[in-house]
Amino acid sequence: MKVHGEGAFEAAIEQSLLDAGWRRGIPGNYDRQIGLDTSELFAYVGATQNDQWLKLVAYHGNDVNETQRHFKEYLAKQIDERGPLDVLRRGVKDKGIQFRLAYFKPAHSITDDALKLYQANRLSVTRQLHYSAQDQKKSLDLALFVNGIPLATAELKNPLTNQTVEDAKEQYRKDRDPKELLFSRRTLVHFAVDPDLVFVTTKLAGDDTRFLPFNTGSDGPGVSGGAGNPAAEGYRTTYLWEQIWHPDTWMDVVRRFMHTDKESRALIFPRYHQWHAVTALTDHAVAHGSGDNYLVMHSAGSGKSNTIAWLAHRLSSLHSAANEPVFDKVVIITDRVVLDRQLQDTVFQFEHVPGVVQRIDKDSNQLAAALSGETAKVVISTMQKFGFILEKVDGLRGKRFAVIVDEAHSSQSGDNATALKKVLLRKGSDDIDDDGDVLTASALARGRHETLSYFAFTATPKPKTLELFGTLGADGNMRPFHTYSMRQAIEEGFILDVLKQYVTYQSYWKLANQNPDDPEVDPKKAASQLARFAVLHPTMMAQKAEIIVEHFRKHTASRLGGRAKAMVVTGSREAAAKLYTAIKKYLETNDYTGCAPLVAFSADLSLDGIEVTEARMNGFGESELPERFGYTAVDDKHAGTPKAKQPVEYKILVVAEKYQTGFDQPLLTTMYVDKPLKGVAAVQTLSRLNRTHPLKEQEDVFVLDFVNEAADITDQFRPYFETAATTPTDPNLLYTAENAVTSYALLVPSEMQAYVEALLAAEGKAKTDAALQKAHAALYRFTDPARDRYVALAADDPEAADGFRAALRDYTRMYAFLAQIVPYQDADLERLYLYGRALLNRLPRRQDPSVDIGEVQLTHLRVSKTGTHDASLEAEGEQMLPGFLGGGAGPQNDLDKVALSELIDELNDRFGMGLGEGDKVWFEQQVVALAEDGAVEAAALVNDESNFGVVCEKRIEDVILSRHDDNGKLMQRYLDDDTLRSHMNQFARSQAYRLIRRKHGLT
């Protein structure tokens, strides 16, 4: 054997497995006709179930050979019908005799017999297995058997002989017939291995075989890094045979991880980071018991749903070294219905017992029953339901809970999380601290508890999330317990890089003040209104609609075999409705097809005086939108006929806030951004594009941004590209915030104490929601005196009153967060929080007068491309997020008012750089032309506006038509669209009339 040859690599792996407890399989013992190692099979049955075997032998007339022939053929048939996983987990019945085909490690070691049976499993590794009944020469490098049933194969390659893992993949694709018995109905998973990398597949399909990386990450498992494996003294891939193929791990993977996806029927094998995360989390919980929090920072594309399912199942049966259950119940907090179905399907395959997983989809009674009952081990609910069942749950005191939080953010803190804790800890009227203080008990309910462990999952942790759920490092910083980075997900091909092709546009515009006077305005508020006027102007919308449609038709429509779709992200509901309308009009004017749009926004909206909704604009209900948008005509054999699944294929979705998180549509390839994006929202919004699809390549993904700079977006992604960390908050910040509130001398301790005593008594005694609401209503009288003092202060010193409100608001927010982390056990702080939260709702707000910008016109406009960027991130390692500093904006000092014309000039200088005559808005050009026409001017001076319109209607059309040469597309719309022409005539007439009369001092 050559030292640098493939045989040496193969021998090293085999020896490691033998040292760990595997047996050396003999190739000749493999029966190619039935796909079993019969020698290992019968040795296992004889050692573990000899009594059952003797019964079966007796049934066959004590003929051992006949019994063996019958049993192996019967077992092979059962595996053909049910699959090896189910047979291994549930065994077979032959002639009414139950045979177990594998014994799994018991959750506890109370019964020695169970452990002995587990240790009697026969795991064997066979080198150079000649597997084919048709071609005697074909062999595999390695095959892994459990009790004679082959479960896995491996092809090994050695770069020292100029072959790598890529050659192993090709060998599986080109030289391993998927129809062979071993591959089609026996083995579950196949490994392509070299000393540096591992890839895995659960289905051989010739050239279509898809291998997934099974590597730890470039810097090792659970930490930030990219694809691959770190350097090692020996082979980089040693973890495969020393960890994953270790007998205990391998049997655990067979029992608790491998399962079949119900929808796709695909066999699921855990990716390395999924196995490692579940194992690391449960090992820590076993060692430390309940009471710790864990943050799992796993990128999109990490397979989080499966990770949560595996973790929940493992936690539900986890036992300590003392053979005690670590948790009594597992509670999953999520809004995703799909997780419920997936969990039920997955856990049922493991347990084969219905009811282990229960989703709460009715009311608080259902949740209370699930938490109190014995059947449901895993309970799925939303955070909101926990606030309503405090008095409905019996028998929870002392029980230990594992709470899995899906997409954890700061919303999991504060009152929602406190309600959850109160329910699980059974906080009620009899819950007091050692000194009998109910108020202190209320404070204790907010902090960490030894009977609660949180397992929080998110791809984009905020600083608050890191503090609530993160792990304190030796350097004093909070960071995730386990990481699978966006960088690794991109490099491994599980998601696409949304920043690779990033095109930016800039809108340049100028306004004109058409007010007869020049009012003074609040510069901040007026600037906001002026910018909104420009952004929502019909001409601005028309230009953006043209850019979006033309770009989609040229760059997007043909991608993914004509399946590609786009999302337009707007900054408001009004913007979404108007841009959607503008896109529809542009498509109709140009007679374009294949770009049909939809719009998504919440609630009713008044648009130009008409009440509209998403459903009315789209023509169908909101709940139907995801499925309708996902429809593709190319995949509908009846498309274009009455039998088509739907008559229209929608390609462009215009959204305001909706569908920017949690919307999983792999056909999305392009995003048009028309709103500022910051922080987590930037990452979550743009990540709608990162989902993979068999037809989707990196070059298909494209962002066109009308608002943001590419470098700024890169900065928003940077903290979430690898691993985020933050500095813990100084607990004494809360006392600083408390002093800021009490310094205003508006609060009286005796009034506060009376309120909180009545509040806590009401919560302890009220048995129904109605009674609780009545009790709370009676509490208003305790906040009346402080409210009256605030009103008096506001009348005398409005700025001081605003300062008090801001200080109280900051304190309540800070306490709701910090009390989850810091065990204050301070009744004064809790009292101020409970009282302050109620008082805030009662303090009257100072009226904030609106700003009237009057008559303003958009005179110039240009929307221009400013650059094409590769905004992708480079590996920089862990990123620090700013810690929670407390405080808020506080009262804002009023800015000196400025003349409206001065403010418009300032905005024009900022947003109108480089605009010239060619950028004048076509609409406004027509108004100026009308005002300068002698006949029109004469008519305006001697008529009121209504008569002016009658006299000059024909002349108005003549002037507009005379200017058509430079405005081809819009002019064509003017000629073809009666409604548009009438609207433009009316607008131009009105504006010209006022302009003429203002010039002559008549208005």
Short mmCIF file of N, CA and C in Angstrom, two decimals, residues 654-707:
data_model
loop_
_atom_site.label_atom_id
_atom_site.label_comp_id
_atom_site.label_asym_id
_atom_site.label_seq_id
_atom_site.Cartn_x
_atom_site.Cartn_y
_atom_site.Cartn_z
N VAL A 654 -45.99 45.02 -5.59
CA VAL A 654 -45.68 46.31 -4.98
C VAL A 654 -46.15 46.26 -3.53
N VAL A 655 -45.25 46.49 -2.57
CA VAL A 655 -45.59 46.29 -1.17
C VAL A 655 -45.28 47.54 -0.33
N ALA A 656 -46.03 47.67 0.76
CA ALA A 656 -45.74 48.65 1.81
C ALA A 656 -45.78 47.91 3.13
N GLU A 657 -44.60 47.62 3.71
CA GLU A 657 -44.43 46.91 4.97
C GLU A 657 -44.73 45.42 4.88
N LYS A 658 -45.75 45.01 4.18
CA LYS A 658 -46.08 43.59 4.09
C LYS A 658 -45.08 42.83 3.23
N TYR A 659 -44.94 41.53 3.52
CA TYR A 659 -44.13 40.61 2.73
C TYR A 659 -42.63 40.95 2.72
N GLN A 660 -42.18 41.78 3.67
CA GLN A 660 -40.76 42.10 3.73
C GLN A 660 -40.02 41.25 4.75
N THR A 661 -40.76 40.45 5.51
CA THR A 661 -40.16 39.46 6.40
C THR A 661 -40.98 38.18 6.28
N GLY A 662 -40.30 37.06 6.34
CA GLY A 662 -40.98 35.77 6.37
C GLY A 662 -41.62 35.32 5.08
N PHE A 663 -41.50 36.11 4.01
CA PHE A 663 -42.12 35.74 2.73
C PHE A 663 -41.12 34.94 1.92
N ASP A 664 -41.40 33.68 1.74
CA ASP A 664 -40.46 32.78 1.09
C ASP A 664 -40.95 32.45 -0.31
N GLN A 665 -40.46 33.19 -1.30
CA GLN A 665 -40.83 32.97 -2.69
C GLN A 665 -39.55 32.87 -3.52
N PRO A 666 -39.09 31.64 -3.78
CA PRO A 666 -37.81 31.46 -4.50
C PRO A 666 -37.77 32.06 -5.89
N LEU A 667 -38.95 32.32 -6.51
CA LEU A 667 -38.96 32.87 -7.87
C LEU A 667 -38.65 34.36 -7.89
N LEU A 668 -38.58 35.00 -6.74
CA LEU A 668 -38.20 36.42 -6.69
C LEU A 668 -36.72 36.55 -7.07
N THR A 669 -36.46 37.32 -8.10
CA THR A 669 -35.06 37.54 -8.51
C THR A 669 -34.67 39.01 -8.47
N THR A 670 -35.64 39.90 -8.51
CA THR A 670 -35.36 41.33 -8.62
C THR A 670 -36.15 42.11 -7.59
N MET A 671 -35.49 43.12 -7.01
CA MET A 671 -36.18 44.01 -6.08
C MET A 671 -35.92 45.45 -6.48
N TYR A 672 -37.01 46.22 -6.50
CA TYR A 672 -36.93 47.66 -6.75
C TYR A 672 -37.23 48.34 -5.42
N VAL A 673 -36.27 49.07 -4.89
CA VAL A 673 -36.37 49.65 -3.56
C VAL A 673 -36.66 51.14 -3.68
N ASP A 674 -37.76 51.57 -3.05
CA ASP A 674 -38.14 52.98 -3.08
C ASP A 674 -38.46 53.46 -1.66
N LYS A 675 -37.62 53.06 -0.72
CA LYS A 675 -37.76 53.53 0.65
C LYS A 675 -36.40 53.41 1.34
N PRO A 676 -36.14 54.24 2.33
CA PRO A 676 -34.88 54.10 3.08
C PRO A 676 -34.88 52.78 3.85
N LEU A 677 -33.75 52.09 3.84
CA LEU A 677 -33.61 50.83 4.54
C LEU A 677 -32.49 50.94 5.56
N LYS A 678 -32.78 50.58 6.80
CA LYS A 678 -31.80 50.67 7.86
C LYS A 678 -31.81 49.41 8.72
N GLY A 679 -30.65 49.06 9.25
CA GLY A 679 -30.52 48.01 10.25
C GLY A 679 -31.10 46.67 9.83
N VAL A 680 -31.75 46.03 10.79
CA VAL A 680 -32.33 44.71 10.56
C VAL A 680 -33.32 44.73 9.42
N ALA A 681 -34.09 45.83 9.29
CA ALA A 681 -35.09 45.92 8.23
C ALA A 681 -34.44 45.84 6.85
N ALA A 682 -33.26 46.43 6.69
CA ALA A 682 -32.56 46.35 5.41
C ALA A 682 -32.20 44.92 5.07
N VAL A 683 -31.68 44.19 6.04
CA VAL A 683 -31.27 42.81 5.81
C VAL A 683 -32.48 41.93 5.52
N GLN A 684 -33.52 42.07 6.32
CA GLN A 684 -34.68 41.21 6.15
C GLN A 684 -35.40 41.51 4.83
N THR A 685 -35.49 42.77 4.47
CA THR A 685 -36.19 43.13 3.22
C THR A 685 -35.45 42.59 2.01
N LEU A 686 -34.18 42.90 1.88
CA LEU A 686 -33.43 42.47 0.70
C LEU A 686 -33.24 40.95 0.66
N SER A 687 -33.30 40.32 1.83
CA SER A 687 -33.13 38.87 1.88
C SER A 687 -34.31 38.11 1.30
N ARG A 688 -35.37 38.79 0.91
CA ARG A 688 -36.45 38.11 0.18
C ARG A 688 -35.92 37.53 -1.12
N LEU A 689 -34.80 38.05 -1.61
CA LEU A 689 -34.25 37.59 -2.90
C LEU A 689 -33.29 36.42 -2.77
N ASN A 690 -32.89 36.08 -1.53
CA ASN A 690 -31.75 35.15 -1.42
C ASN A 690 -32.13 33.68 -1.50
N ARG A 691 -33.42 33.36 -1.60
CA ARG A 691 -33.82 31.96 -1.66
C ARG A 691 -33.35 31.31 -2.96
N THR A 692 -32.94 30.06 -2.84
CA THR A 692 -32.46 29.35 -4.02
C THR A 692 -33.61 28.64 -4.74
N HIS A 693 -33.37 28.30 -5.98
CA HIS A 693 -34.32 27.58 -6.83
C HIS A 693 -33.48 26.80 -7.83
N PRO A 694 -33.93 25.62 -8.24
CA PRO A 694 -33.13 24.83 -9.18
C PRO A 694 -32.72 25.60 -10.44
N LEU A 695 -33.51 26.57 -10.86
CA LEU A 695 -33.20 27.33 -12.08
C LEU A 695 -32.54 28.66 -11.78
N LYS A 696 -32.34 28.98 -10.53
CA LYS A 696 -31.89 30.32 -10.12
C LYS A 696 -30.39 30.34 -9.88
N GLU A 697 -29.71 31.26 -10.56
CA GLU A 697 -28.27 31.43 -10.41
C GLU A 697 -27.98 32.78 -9.76
N GLN A 698 -26.73 32.94 -9.32
CA GLN A 698 -26.36 34.20 -8.67
C GLN A 698 -26.59 35.40 -9.59
N GLU A 699 -26.31 35.23 -10.88
CA GLU A 699 -26.46 36.37 -11.81
C GLU A 699 -27.91 36.76 -12.04
N ASP A 700 -28.85 35.95 -11.59
CA ASP A 700 -30.27 36.30 -11.72
C ASP A 700 -30.72 37.32 -10.68
N VAL A 701 -29.97 37.43 -9.60
CA VAL A 701 -30.39 38.27 -8.47
C VAL A 701 -29.95 39.71 -8.70
N PHE A 702 -30.89 40.65 -8.54
CA PHE A 702 -30.64 42.03 -8.95
C PHE A 702 -31.43 42.97 -8.05
N VAL A 703 -30.79 44.04 -7.57
CA VAL A 703 -31.47 45.09 -6.81
C VAL A 703 -31.30 46.42 -7.53
N LEU A 704 -32.43 47.11 -7.71
CA LEU A 704 -32.40 48.47 -8.26
C LEU A 704 -32.98 49.38 -7.19
N ASP A 705 -32.15 50.29 -6.69
CA ASP A 705 -32.51 51.10 -5.52
C ASP A 705 -32.62 52.57 -5.91
N PHE A 706 -33.81 53.14 -5.67
CA PHE A 706 -34.06 54.55 -5.98
C PHE A 706 -33.65 55.48 -4.84
N VAL A 707 -33.35 54.93 -3.65
CA VAL A 707 -33.22 55.77 -2.47
C VAL A 707 -31.88 55.64 -1.77
#
